[in-house]
Short mmCIF file of C-alpha atoms in Angstrom, two decimals:
data_model
loop_
_atom_site.label_atom_id
_atom_site.label_comp_id
_atom_site.label_asym_id
_atom_site.label_seq_id
_atom_site.Cartn_x
_atom_site.Cartn_y
_atom_site.Cartn_z
CA UNK A 1 0.00 0.00 0.00
CA UNK A 2 2.83 2.37 0.87
CA UNK A 3 4.41 1.64 -2.49
CA UNK A 4 1.21 2.65 -4.25
CA UNK A 5 1.00 5.85 -2.24
CA UNK A 6 4.60 6.77 -3.00
CA UNK A 7 4.15 6.17 -6.71
CA UNK A 8 1.07 8.35 -6.67
CA UNK A 9 3.00 11.10 -4.97
CA UNK A 10 5.74 10.75 -7.57
CA UNK A 11 3.22 11.06 -10.36
CA UNK A 12 1.69 14.10 -8.71
CA UNK A 13 5.07 15.74 -8.32
CA UNK A 14 5.90 14.97 -11.94
CA UNK A 15 2.65 16.48 -13.12
CA UNK A 16 3.22 19.54 -10.96
CA UNK A 17 6.69 19.94 -12.43
CA UNK A 18 5.34 19.73 -15.97
CA UNK A 19 2.66 22.32 -15.23
CA UNK A 20 5.31 24.57 -13.68
CA UNK A 21 7.59 24.22 -16.69
CA UNK A 22 4.69 24.90 -19.08
CA UNK A 23 3.75 27.97 -17.07
CA UNK A 24 7.35 29.15 -17.12
CA UNK A 25 7.48 28.73 -20.89
CA UNK A 26 4.23 30.61 -21.37
CA UNK A 27 5.47 33.38 -19.08
CA UNK A 28 8.62 33.64 -21.17
CA UNK A 29 6.54 33.85 -24.36
CA UNK A 30 4.35 36.49 -22.79
CA UNK A 31 7.39 38.46 -21.71
CA UNK A 32 8.84 38.27 -25.21
CA UNK A 33 5.54 39.46 -26.69
CA UNK A 34 5.36 42.26 -24.15
CA UNK A 35 8.92 43.33 -24.95
CA UNK A 36 8.24 43.58 -28.70
CA UNK A 37 7.29 46.96 -30.15
CA UNK A 38 3.66 47.05 -31.27
CA UNK A 39 2.69 48.90 -34.47
CA UNK A 40 -0.63 49.18 -36.28
CA UNK A 41 -1.25 49.23 -40.03
CA UNK A 42 -4.68 50.31 -41.29
CA UNK A 43 -5.73 49.47 -44.83
CA UNK A 44 -8.65 49.05 -47.25
CA UNK A 45 -7.41 46.06 -49.23
CA UNK A 46 -10.05 43.52 -50.20
CA UNK A 47 -10.29 39.96 -51.51
CA UNK A 48 -7.11 38.09 -52.48
CA UNK A 49 -4.92 41.18 -52.03
CA UNK A 50 -6.13 41.54 -48.43
CA UNK A 51 -5.46 37.85 -47.79
CA UNK A 52 -1.96 38.13 -49.28
CA UNK A 53 -1.08 41.12 -47.09
CA UNK A 54 -2.37 39.30 -44.00
CA UNK A 55 -0.23 36.29 -44.91
CA UNK A 56 2.90 38.42 -45.26
CA UNK A 57 2.33 40.18 -41.94
CA UNK A 58 1.79 36.83 -40.21
CA UNK A 59 5.07 35.63 -41.71
CA UNK A 60 6.87 38.77 -40.54
CA UNK A 61 5.58 38.42 -36.98
CA UNK A 62 6.64 34.78 -36.93
CA UNK A 63 10.16 35.41 -38.28
CA UNK A 64 11.24 37.87 -35.60
CA UNK A 65 10.26 38.94 -32.11
CA UNK A 66 11.27 42.59 -32.02
CA UNK A 67 8.20 44.02 -33.77
CA UNK A 68 4.57 42.91 -33.66
CA UNK A 69 2.45 44.23 -36.54
CA UNK A 70 -1.32 44.37 -36.17
CA UNK A 71 -3.53 44.90 -39.21
CA UNK A 72 -6.92 46.57 -39.22
CA UNK A 73 -9.05 46.47 -42.35
CA UNK A 74 -11.69 49.04 -43.31
CA UNK A 75 -14.39 48.70 -45.99
CA UNK A 76 -13.77 52.15 -47.48
CA UNK A 77 -11.31 55.02 -47.41
CA UNK A 78 -13.97 57.21 -45.82
CA UNK A 79 -14.38 54.78 -42.91
CA UNK A 80 -10.61 54.60 -42.42
CA UNK A 81 -10.19 58.38 -42.40
CA UNK A 82 -13.09 58.86 -39.99
CA UNK A 83 -11.62 56.38 -37.52
CA UNK A 84 -8.16 57.92 -37.96
CA UNK A 85 -9.50 61.29 -36.78
CA UNK A 86 -11.07 59.67 -33.72
CA UNK A 87 -7.90 57.73 -32.92
CA UNK A 88 -5.86 60.91 -33.12
CA UNK A 89 -7.91 62.40 -30.31
CA UNK A 90 -7.61 59.20 -28.28
CA UNK A 91 -3.86 59.03 -28.98
CA UNK A 92 -4.00 55.39 -30.07
CA UNK A 93 -3.74 55.80 -33.82
CA UNK A 94 -2.01 53.67 -36.44
CA UNK A 95 1.62 53.88 -37.50
CA UNK A 96 0.89 53.31 -41.20
CA UNK A 97 -2.29 53.96 -43.18
CA UNK A 98 -3.20 53.11 -46.74
CA UNK A 99 -4.36 56.19 -48.63
CA UNK A 100 -5.54 56.24 -52.22
CA UNK A 101 -3.79 58.58 -54.64
CA UNK A 102 -5.59 61.93 -54.51
CA UNK A 103 -3.19 63.58 -57.00
CA UNK A 104 -2.11 66.09 -54.36
CA UNK A 105 0.46 64.16 -52.29
CA UNK A 106 2.26 67.33 -51.21
CA UNK A 107 -0.95 68.49 -49.55
CA UNK A 108 -1.27 65.16 -47.72
CA UNK A 109 2.38 65.33 -46.65
CA UNK A 110 1.87 68.79 -45.15
CA UNK A 111 -0.83 67.52 -42.78
CA UNK A 112 0.25 67.64 -39.15
CA UNK A 113 -0.47 63.92 -38.70
CA UNK A 114 1.77 62.79 -41.58
CA UNK A 115 5.43 61.85 -41.32
CA UNK A 116 6.86 62.07 -44.87
CA UNK A 117 8.53 58.82 -45.84
CA UNK A 118 11.81 60.49 -46.80
CA UNK A 119 12.10 61.82 -43.23
CA UNK A 120 11.43 58.41 -41.68
CA UNK A 121 13.89 56.66 -43.99
CA UNK A 122 16.54 59.33 -43.41
CA UNK A 123 16.58 58.24 -39.77
CA UNK A 124 16.22 54.52 -40.46
CA UNK A 125 17.36 53.81 -44.03
CA UNK A 126 16.26 50.77 -46.01
CA UNK A 127 19.41 49.05 -47.22
CA UNK A 128 19.91 48.84 -51.00
CA UNK A 129 16.46 50.27 -51.75
CA UNK A 130 16.68 50.98 -55.48
CA UNK A 131 13.05 51.90 -56.17
CA UNK A 132 11.44 50.50 -59.31
CA UNK A 133 9.48 53.60 -60.30
CA UNK A 134 11.58 56.53 -61.60
CA UNK A 135 11.95 59.51 -59.28
CA UNK A 136 10.41 61.67 -62.01
CA UNK A 137 7.09 59.88 -61.52
CA UNK A 138 4.88 62.13 -59.42
CA UNK A 139 3.18 59.20 -57.66
CA UNK A 140 4.01 59.46 -53.92
CA UNK A 141 6.74 62.04 -54.64
CA UNK A 142 6.95 65.80 -54.29
CA UNK A 143 8.27 68.28 -56.84
CA UNK A 144 11.82 67.66 -55.60
CA UNK A 145 11.50 63.91 -56.17
CA UNK A 146 11.42 63.08 -52.45
CA UNK A 147 9.47 59.97 -51.43
CA UNK A 148 6.39 60.95 -49.42
CA UNK A 149 4.80 57.52 -48.95
CA UNK A 150 5.67 53.84 -49.38
CA UNK A 151 4.44 52.82 -52.91
CA UNK A 152 3.21 49.38 -51.84
CA UNK A 153 0.01 49.41 -53.93
CA UNK A 154 1.17 51.25 -57.07
CA UNK A 155 -0.70 50.20 -60.19
CA UNK A 156 -1.48 51.17 -63.77
CA UNK A 157 -4.58 50.66 -65.92
CA UNK A 158 -4.25 47.68 -68.26
CA UNK A 159 -6.30 45.51 -70.60
CA UNK A 160 -7.01 41.90 -69.60
CA UNK A 161 -8.40 39.49 -72.19
CA UNK A 162 -9.77 35.95 -72.06
CA UNK A 163 -7.47 33.57 -73.96
CA UNK A 164 -10.09 30.86 -74.54
CA UNK A 165 -12.59 33.33 -75.98
CA UNK A 166 -9.93 34.87 -78.20
CA UNK A 167 -9.14 31.44 -79.63
CA UNK A 168 -12.84 30.69 -80.08
CA UNK A 169 -13.21 33.93 -82.05
CA UNK A 170 -10.24 33.02 -84.27
CA UNK A 171 -8.04 35.75 -82.78
CA UNK A 172 -4.35 35.37 -81.98
CA UNK A 173 -3.95 35.63 -78.17
CA UNK A 174 -0.32 36.61 -78.65
CA UNK A 175 -1.34 39.71 -80.61
CA UNK A 176 -3.89 41.74 -78.64
CA UNK A 177 -5.14 44.96 -80.20
CA UNK A 178 -2.91 47.99 -79.75
CA UNK A 179 -5.31 50.64 -81.04
CA UNK A 180 -8.95 51.31 -80.25
CA UNK A 181 -9.83 50.75 -83.92
CA UNK A 182 -8.17 47.33 -83.87
CA UNK A 183 -9.91 46.47 -80.62
CA UNK A 184 -13.26 47.22 -82.25
CA UNK A 185 -12.50 44.60 -84.90
CA UNK A 186 -11.62 42.07 -82.19
CA UNK A 187 -14.78 42.83 -80.24
CA UNK A 188 -16.94 42.28 -83.31
CA UNK A 189 -15.44 38.80 -83.70
CA UNK A 190 -15.87 38.08 -80.01
CA UNK A 191 -19.52 39.08 -80.26
CA UNK A 192 -20.35 37.41 -83.58
CA UNK A 193 -18.03 34.38 -83.73
CA UNK A 194 -17.36 33.54 -80.08
CA UNK A 195 -20.93 34.63 -79.22
CA UNK A 196 -19.79 36.61 -76.21
CA UNK A 197 -22.58 38.40 -74.37
CA UNK A 198 -20.03 40.81 -72.92
CA UNK A 199 -17.29 41.53 -75.45
CA UNK A 200 -15.93 44.52 -73.50
CA UNK A 201 -16.32 45.90 -69.98
CA UNK A 202 -14.44 48.44 -67.91
CA UNK A 203 -13.85 49.18 -64.27
CA UNK A 204 -12.31 52.44 -63.04
CA UNK A 205 -13.86 54.23 -65.99
CA UNK A 206 -12.46 57.68 -65.16
CA UNK A 207 -8.91 56.35 -65.00
CA UNK A 208 -9.22 54.35 -68.23
CA UNK A 209 -11.36 56.60 -70.41
CA UNK A 210 -10.43 60.09 -69.24
CA UNK A 211 -7.23 60.36 -67.19
CA UNK A 212 -5.04 57.96 -69.14
CA UNK A 213 -6.42 58.78 -72.56
CA UNK A 214 -4.10 61.81 -72.45
CA UNK A 215 -0.64 60.34 -71.68
CA UNK A 216 -1.21 57.29 -73.86
CA UNK A 217 -1.79 59.63 -76.78
CA UNK A 218 1.00 62.09 -75.99
CA UNK A 219 -1.16 64.79 -74.44
CA UNK A 220 -1.50 66.40 -71.04
CA UNK A 221 -4.62 65.73 -69.00
CA UNK A 222 -4.80 69.21 -67.50
CA UNK A 223 -3.41 72.63 -68.31
CA UNK A 224 -0.16 73.90 -66.77
CA UNK A 225 1.77 70.76 -67.71
CA UNK A 226 -0.65 68.49 -65.85
CA UNK A 227 -0.61 70.91 -62.91
CA UNK A 228 3.08 70.24 -62.28
CA UNK A 229 4.06 73.78 -63.31
CA UNK A 230 3.68 75.56 -59.98
CA UNK A 231 4.30 79.02 -61.41
CA UNK A 232 0.92 79.37 -63.08
CA UNK A 233 -2.79 79.42 -62.31
CA UNK A 234 -4.71 76.38 -61.10
CA UNK A 235 -4.87 73.59 -63.70
CA UNK A 236 -8.04 72.89 -65.67
CA UNK A 237 -9.14 69.76 -67.52
CA UNK A 238 -8.52 69.73 -71.27
CA UNK A 239 -11.22 67.76 -73.08
CA UNK A 240 -10.47 68.34 -76.77
CA UNK A 241 -11.33 66.51 -80.01
CA UNK A 242 -9.45 63.40 -78.84
CA UNK A 243 -11.91 63.05 -75.97
CA UNK A 244 -14.87 63.79 -78.24
CA UNK A 245 -13.73 61.07 -80.65
CA UNK A 246 -13.13 58.54 -77.91
CA UNK A 247 -16.33 59.02 -75.96
CA UNK A 248 -18.36 58.99 -79.19
CA UNK A 249 -16.73 55.66 -80.09
CA UNK A 250 -17.58 54.24 -76.66
CA UNK A 251 -21.20 55.37 -77.04
CA UNK A 252 -21.39 53.59 -80.41
CA UNK A 253 -19.98 50.43 -78.79
CA UNK A 254 -22.66 50.61 -76.11
CA UNK A 255 -25.40 50.87 -78.72
CA UNK A 256 -24.04 47.91 -80.68
CA UNK A 257 -23.58 45.78 -77.53
CA UNK A 258 -19.81 45.59 -77.85
CA UNK A 259 -19.46 47.50 -74.56
CA UNK A 260 -21.87 46.15 -71.98
CA UNK A 261 -20.66 47.01 -68.47
CA UNK A 262 -18.92 50.03 -66.98
CA UNK A 263 -18.22 51.11 -63.42
CA UNK A 264 -16.13 53.59 -61.50
CA UNK A 265 -15.28 50.99 -58.87
CA UNK A 266 -14.06 47.43 -59.48
CA UNK A 267 -17.53 45.94 -60.04
CA UNK A 268 -16.83 44.84 -63.62
CA UNK A 269 -13.77 42.86 -62.49
CA UNK A 270 -16.00 40.11 -61.10
CA UNK A 271 -17.61 39.59 -64.51
CA UNK A 272 -14.23 38.99 -66.13
CA UNK A 273 -13.15 36.70 -63.29
CA UNK A 274 -16.23 34.53 -63.90
CA UNK A 275 -15.49 34.37 -67.63
CA UNK A 276 -18.57 36.40 -68.54
CA UNK A 277 -16.64 39.20 -70.28
CA UNK A 278 -14.01 38.75 -72.98
CA UNK A 279 -12.03 41.98 -72.55
CA UNK A 280 -11.70 44.16 -69.47
CA UNK A 281 -9.88 47.42 -68.80
CA UNK A 282 -9.10 47.98 -65.12
CA UNK A 283 -6.22 48.51 -62.71
CA UNK A 284 -3.37 46.01 -62.65
CA UNK A 285 -4.15 45.36 -58.98
CA UNK A 286 -7.09 43.21 -60.13
CA UNK A 287 -4.61 40.47 -61.00
CA UNK A 288 -4.93 38.75 -57.63
CA UNK A 289 -8.64 38.18 -58.16
CA UNK A 290 -8.06 36.69 -61.62
CA UNK A 291 -5.25 34.40 -60.46
CA UNK A 292 -7.68 32.95 -57.92
CA UNK A 293 -10.43 32.42 -60.50
CA UNK A 294 -10.79 28.77 -61.43
CA UNK A 295 -10.28 27.83 -65.09
CA UNK A 296 -9.70 31.46 -66.15
CA UNK A 297 -6.87 31.84 -68.66
CA UNK A 298 -6.01 35.39 -69.56
CA UNK A 299 -3.45 37.72 -71.09
CA UNK A 300 -2.63 41.30 -70.23
CA UNK A 301 -1.79 44.20 -72.54
CA UNK A 302 -1.38 47.98 -72.40
CA UNK A 303 -4.43 50.15 -72.88
CA UNK A 304 -5.14 50.87 -76.56
CA UNK A 305 -4.28 54.24 -78.10
CA UNK A 306 -5.13 56.23 -81.25
CA UNK A 307 -2.45 56.00 -83.92
CA UNK A 308 -3.90 59.13 -85.56
CA UNK A 309 -2.83 61.06 -82.45
CA UNK A 310 0.61 59.53 -81.91
CA UNK A 311 2.71 56.94 -83.78
CA UNK A 312 3.56 55.10 -80.56
CA UNK A 313 1.65 54.87 -77.30
CA UNK A 314 2.88 56.70 -74.23
CA UNK A 315 2.93 55.15 -70.79
CA UNK A 316 -0.02 55.55 -68.44
CA UNK A 317 -0.09 57.39 -65.15
CA UNK A 318 1.03 55.42 -62.11
CA UNK A 319 -1.61 55.63 -59.41
CA UNK A 320 -3.15 53.31 -56.83
CA UNK A 321 -2.48 53.62 -53.11
CA UNK A 322 0.45 53.86 -50.71
CA UNK A 323 1.29 53.40 -47.05
CA UNK A 324 1.71 56.73 -45.27
CA UNK A 325 3.60 57.02 -41.98
CA UNK A 326 1.80 58.78 -39.13
CA UNK A 327 3.48 61.40 -36.96
CA UNK A 328 3.45 61.52 -33.16
CA UNK A 329 4.63 58.04 -32.17
CA UNK A 330 7.57 57.16 -29.90
CA UNK A 331 10.97 56.74 -31.51
CA UNK A 332 10.83 53.01 -30.83
CA UNK A 333 7.68 52.72 -32.94
CA UNK A 334 9.14 54.83 -35.74
CA UNK A 335 12.13 52.50 -35.85
CA UNK A 336 9.85 49.46 -35.78
CA UNK A 337 7.79 50.90 -38.63
CA UNK A 338 10.92 51.36 -40.73
CA UNK A 339 12.02 47.82 -39.89
CA UNK A 340 8.71 46.46 -41.14
CA UNK A 341 8.94 48.47 -44.36
CA UNK A 342 12.51 47.25 -44.85
CA UNK A 343 11.26 43.67 -44.57
CA UNK A 344 8.52 44.33 -47.14
CA UNK A 345 11.25 45.72 -49.41
CA UNK A 346 13.25 42.48 -49.43
CA UNK A 347 13.45 41.23 -53.04
CA UNK A 348 11.78 37.88 -52.35
CA UNK A 349 8.96 39.43 -50.31
CA UNK A 350 8.33 42.34 -52.68
CA UNK A 351 8.48 40.01 -55.71
CA UNK A 352 5.89 37.72 -54.15
CA UNK A 353 3.60 40.68 -53.47
CA UNK A 354 3.97 41.89 -57.08
CA UNK A 355 3.24 38.44 -58.52
CA UNK A 356 0.24 37.71 -56.28
CA UNK A 357 -1.46 41.11 -56.60
CA UNK A 358 -0.50 42.79 -59.88
CA UNK A 359 0.80 45.88 -58.11
CA UNK A 360 4.00 47.23 -59.65
CA UNK A 361 7.32 45.94 -58.28
CA UNK A 362 8.52 47.93 -55.29
CA UNK A 363 12.21 47.80 -56.21
CA UNK A 364 14.44 46.88 -59.12
CA UNK A 365 15.56 43.81 -57.17
CA UNK A 366 11.93 42.72 -56.75
CA UNK A 367 11.39 42.92 -60.50
CA UNK A 368 14.52 40.87 -61.17
CA UNK A 369 13.51 38.35 -58.50
CA UNK A 370 10.11 37.73 -60.09
CA UNK A 371 9.80 34.23 -61.49
CA UNK A 372 9.94 34.01 -65.29
CA UNK A 373 7.22 31.34 -65.17
CA UNK A 374 4.91 33.91 -63.57
CA UNK A 375 5.17 36.16 -66.63
CA UNK A 376 5.02 33.22 -69.05
CA UNK A 377 1.51 32.42 -67.81
CA UNK A 378 0.27 35.83 -68.95
CA UNK A 379 1.24 36.94 -72.46
CA UNK A 380 2.49 40.52 -72.49
CA UNK A 381 2.88 40.94 -68.74
CA UNK A 382 6.65 41.13 -68.51
CA UNK A 383 7.03 43.68 -71.31
CA UNK A 384 4.26 45.79 -69.83
CA UNK A 385 5.84 45.90 -66.37
CA UNK A 386 9.37 46.41 -67.72
CA UNK A 387 8.25 49.47 -69.68
CA UNK A 388 7.32 51.22 -66.44
CA UNK A 389 11.00 51.34 -65.43
CA UNK A 390 11.69 53.89 -68.16
CA UNK A 391 11.61 57.61 -67.56
CA UNK A 392 8.12 58.85 -68.49
CA UNK A 393 7.52 61.58 -71.02
CA UNK A 394 6.45 64.90 -69.47
CA UNK A 395 2.81 64.04 -70.21
CA UNK A 396 3.09 60.74 -68.32
CA UNK A 397 4.71 61.82 -65.06
CA UNK A 398 1.37 62.23 -63.34
CA UNK A 399 -0.94 65.15 -62.67
CA UNK A 400 -1.88 67.47 -59.85
CA UNK A 401 -5.32 68.88 -59.23
CA UNK A 402 -6.77 70.23 -56.01
CA UNK A 403 -9.80 68.44 -54.54
CA UNK A 404 -9.54 65.69 -57.15
CA UNK A 405 -11.15 63.17 -54.82
CA UNK A 406 -14.33 65.27 -55.13
CA UNK A 407 -13.86 65.89 -58.85
CA UNK A 408 -13.58 62.23 -59.82
CA UNK A 409 -17.23 61.36 -58.96
CA UNK A 410 -18.36 64.30 -61.12
CA UNK A 411 -16.35 62.97 -64.06
CA UNK A 412 -17.74 59.49 -63.53
CA UNK A 413 -21.28 60.86 -63.56
CA UNK A 414 -20.54 62.67 -66.83
CA UNK A 415 -19.34 59.41 -68.38
CA UNK A 416 -22.47 57.63 -67.19
CA UNK A 417 -24.73 60.26 -68.74
CA UNK A 418 -22.97 59.97 -72.10
CA UNK A 419 -22.67 56.17 -72.16
CA UNK A 420 -26.29 55.70 -71.14
CA UNK A 421 -27.51 58.09 -73.84
CA UNK A 422 -28.85 60.79 -71.53
CA UNK A 423 -26.43 63.53 -72.65
CA UNK A 424 -24.44 64.00 -75.89
CA UNK A 425 -20.75 63.11 -75.36
CA UNK A 426 -19.27 66.59 -75.77
CA UNK A 427 -21.95 68.22 -73.64
CA UNK A 428 -21.35 65.65 -70.90
CA UNK A 429 -17.61 66.32 -70.97
CA UNK A 430 -18.00 70.11 -70.99
CA UNK A 431 -20.47 70.01 -68.09
CA UNK A 432 -18.15 67.79 -66.07
CA UNK A 433 -15.13 69.99 -66.83
CA UNK A 434 -17.02 73.11 -65.76
CA UNK A 435 -18.02 71.54 -62.44
CA UNK A 436 -14.48 70.26 -61.94
CA UNK A 437 -13.06 73.75 -62.41
CA UNK A 438 -15.34 75.14 -59.71
CA UNK A 439 -14.48 72.34 -57.28
CA UNK A 440 -10.74 72.71 -57.88
CA UNK A 441 -10.91 76.39 -56.93
CA UNK A 442 -12.59 75.70 -53.60
CA UNK A 443 -10.43 75.93 -50.48
#
């Protein structure tokens, strides 16, 4: 009996020891977590791009113990900005926020809550950061070429096309249309031969059919050198005969059922992902959604241009969104924020982000690190991305316009009125330009 009692005591002591050791281990983990610097990143990514960012942050937190990154997702930019104001008052705001390009980055950078990226990186440099986009690009840069925000979600408008439907229509998938006139011929075959109910659709209609119509055809979008000439009056939109021709063509496509769906947001992307539409113009950041679409085979090409306006197409504006650093945090958090950005800048990490999302490569090293097989799956992709490394023409550097976030909905409404037959194309453009001028002059 005594033997049984002693063995029971031994077991009890062993169990107690194991519990004690487990508790000690958990305490150590808790202490390590408590010792790490906590930073917050707020964003509005959705779908596969959101999932990819979450995966990368989880990987970062797992790889090291010095910094703990917490993500917070918002459904819209308006919701994010509203919460950011409230958090400022409560002094518990984020360290990085995703902000869409408003075409006035200098104004954003001057806000008291913003820490310009060049100031943060001057204190905590990112080693060997040879940025992919030229310093002459106005996206996330000021007039002196200084980096104002981290260009993590930079994108360009592109044309995606369904390879299976091209083959069914007797078209060569390796030779997508380069001009709008050629695209019309392709769409007729897609409608009549491939029997597509949606030959062409567009998302981000203002970007595709107004903003980028100018640089692709060698013109400026606004007066005063796209608003980049600071020595003159406020810029105004320049809707000339090129715009009249283009919008009239789009209206004719709508009437003949070549052009069936258009949206200012990304709504039309889902139709292409399901295989319902043959050709789609949208932002390159839609790539993640299409890569996750089952049985969808697609190519990617530059937006078409008018060869009557220019012998060769220009490059589009770089836009999208970026991560902006927030002022007012302890030095330890600023350093931790820079450490996180440095990790995102690693060639393998940045290349993975580029390949999974369609956003432009962050650095030259990220572009070189991208797998050749990735580009081989999508005809035209590598050449399209590589072209963005070149110095843009003056018309393609970007544009500046005050209050553009309020102007864009007005332009979208003008497009809707013309495409839906409620207002003649030129009248719709002139009305929108007049309203835009008044909004741009407001303080």
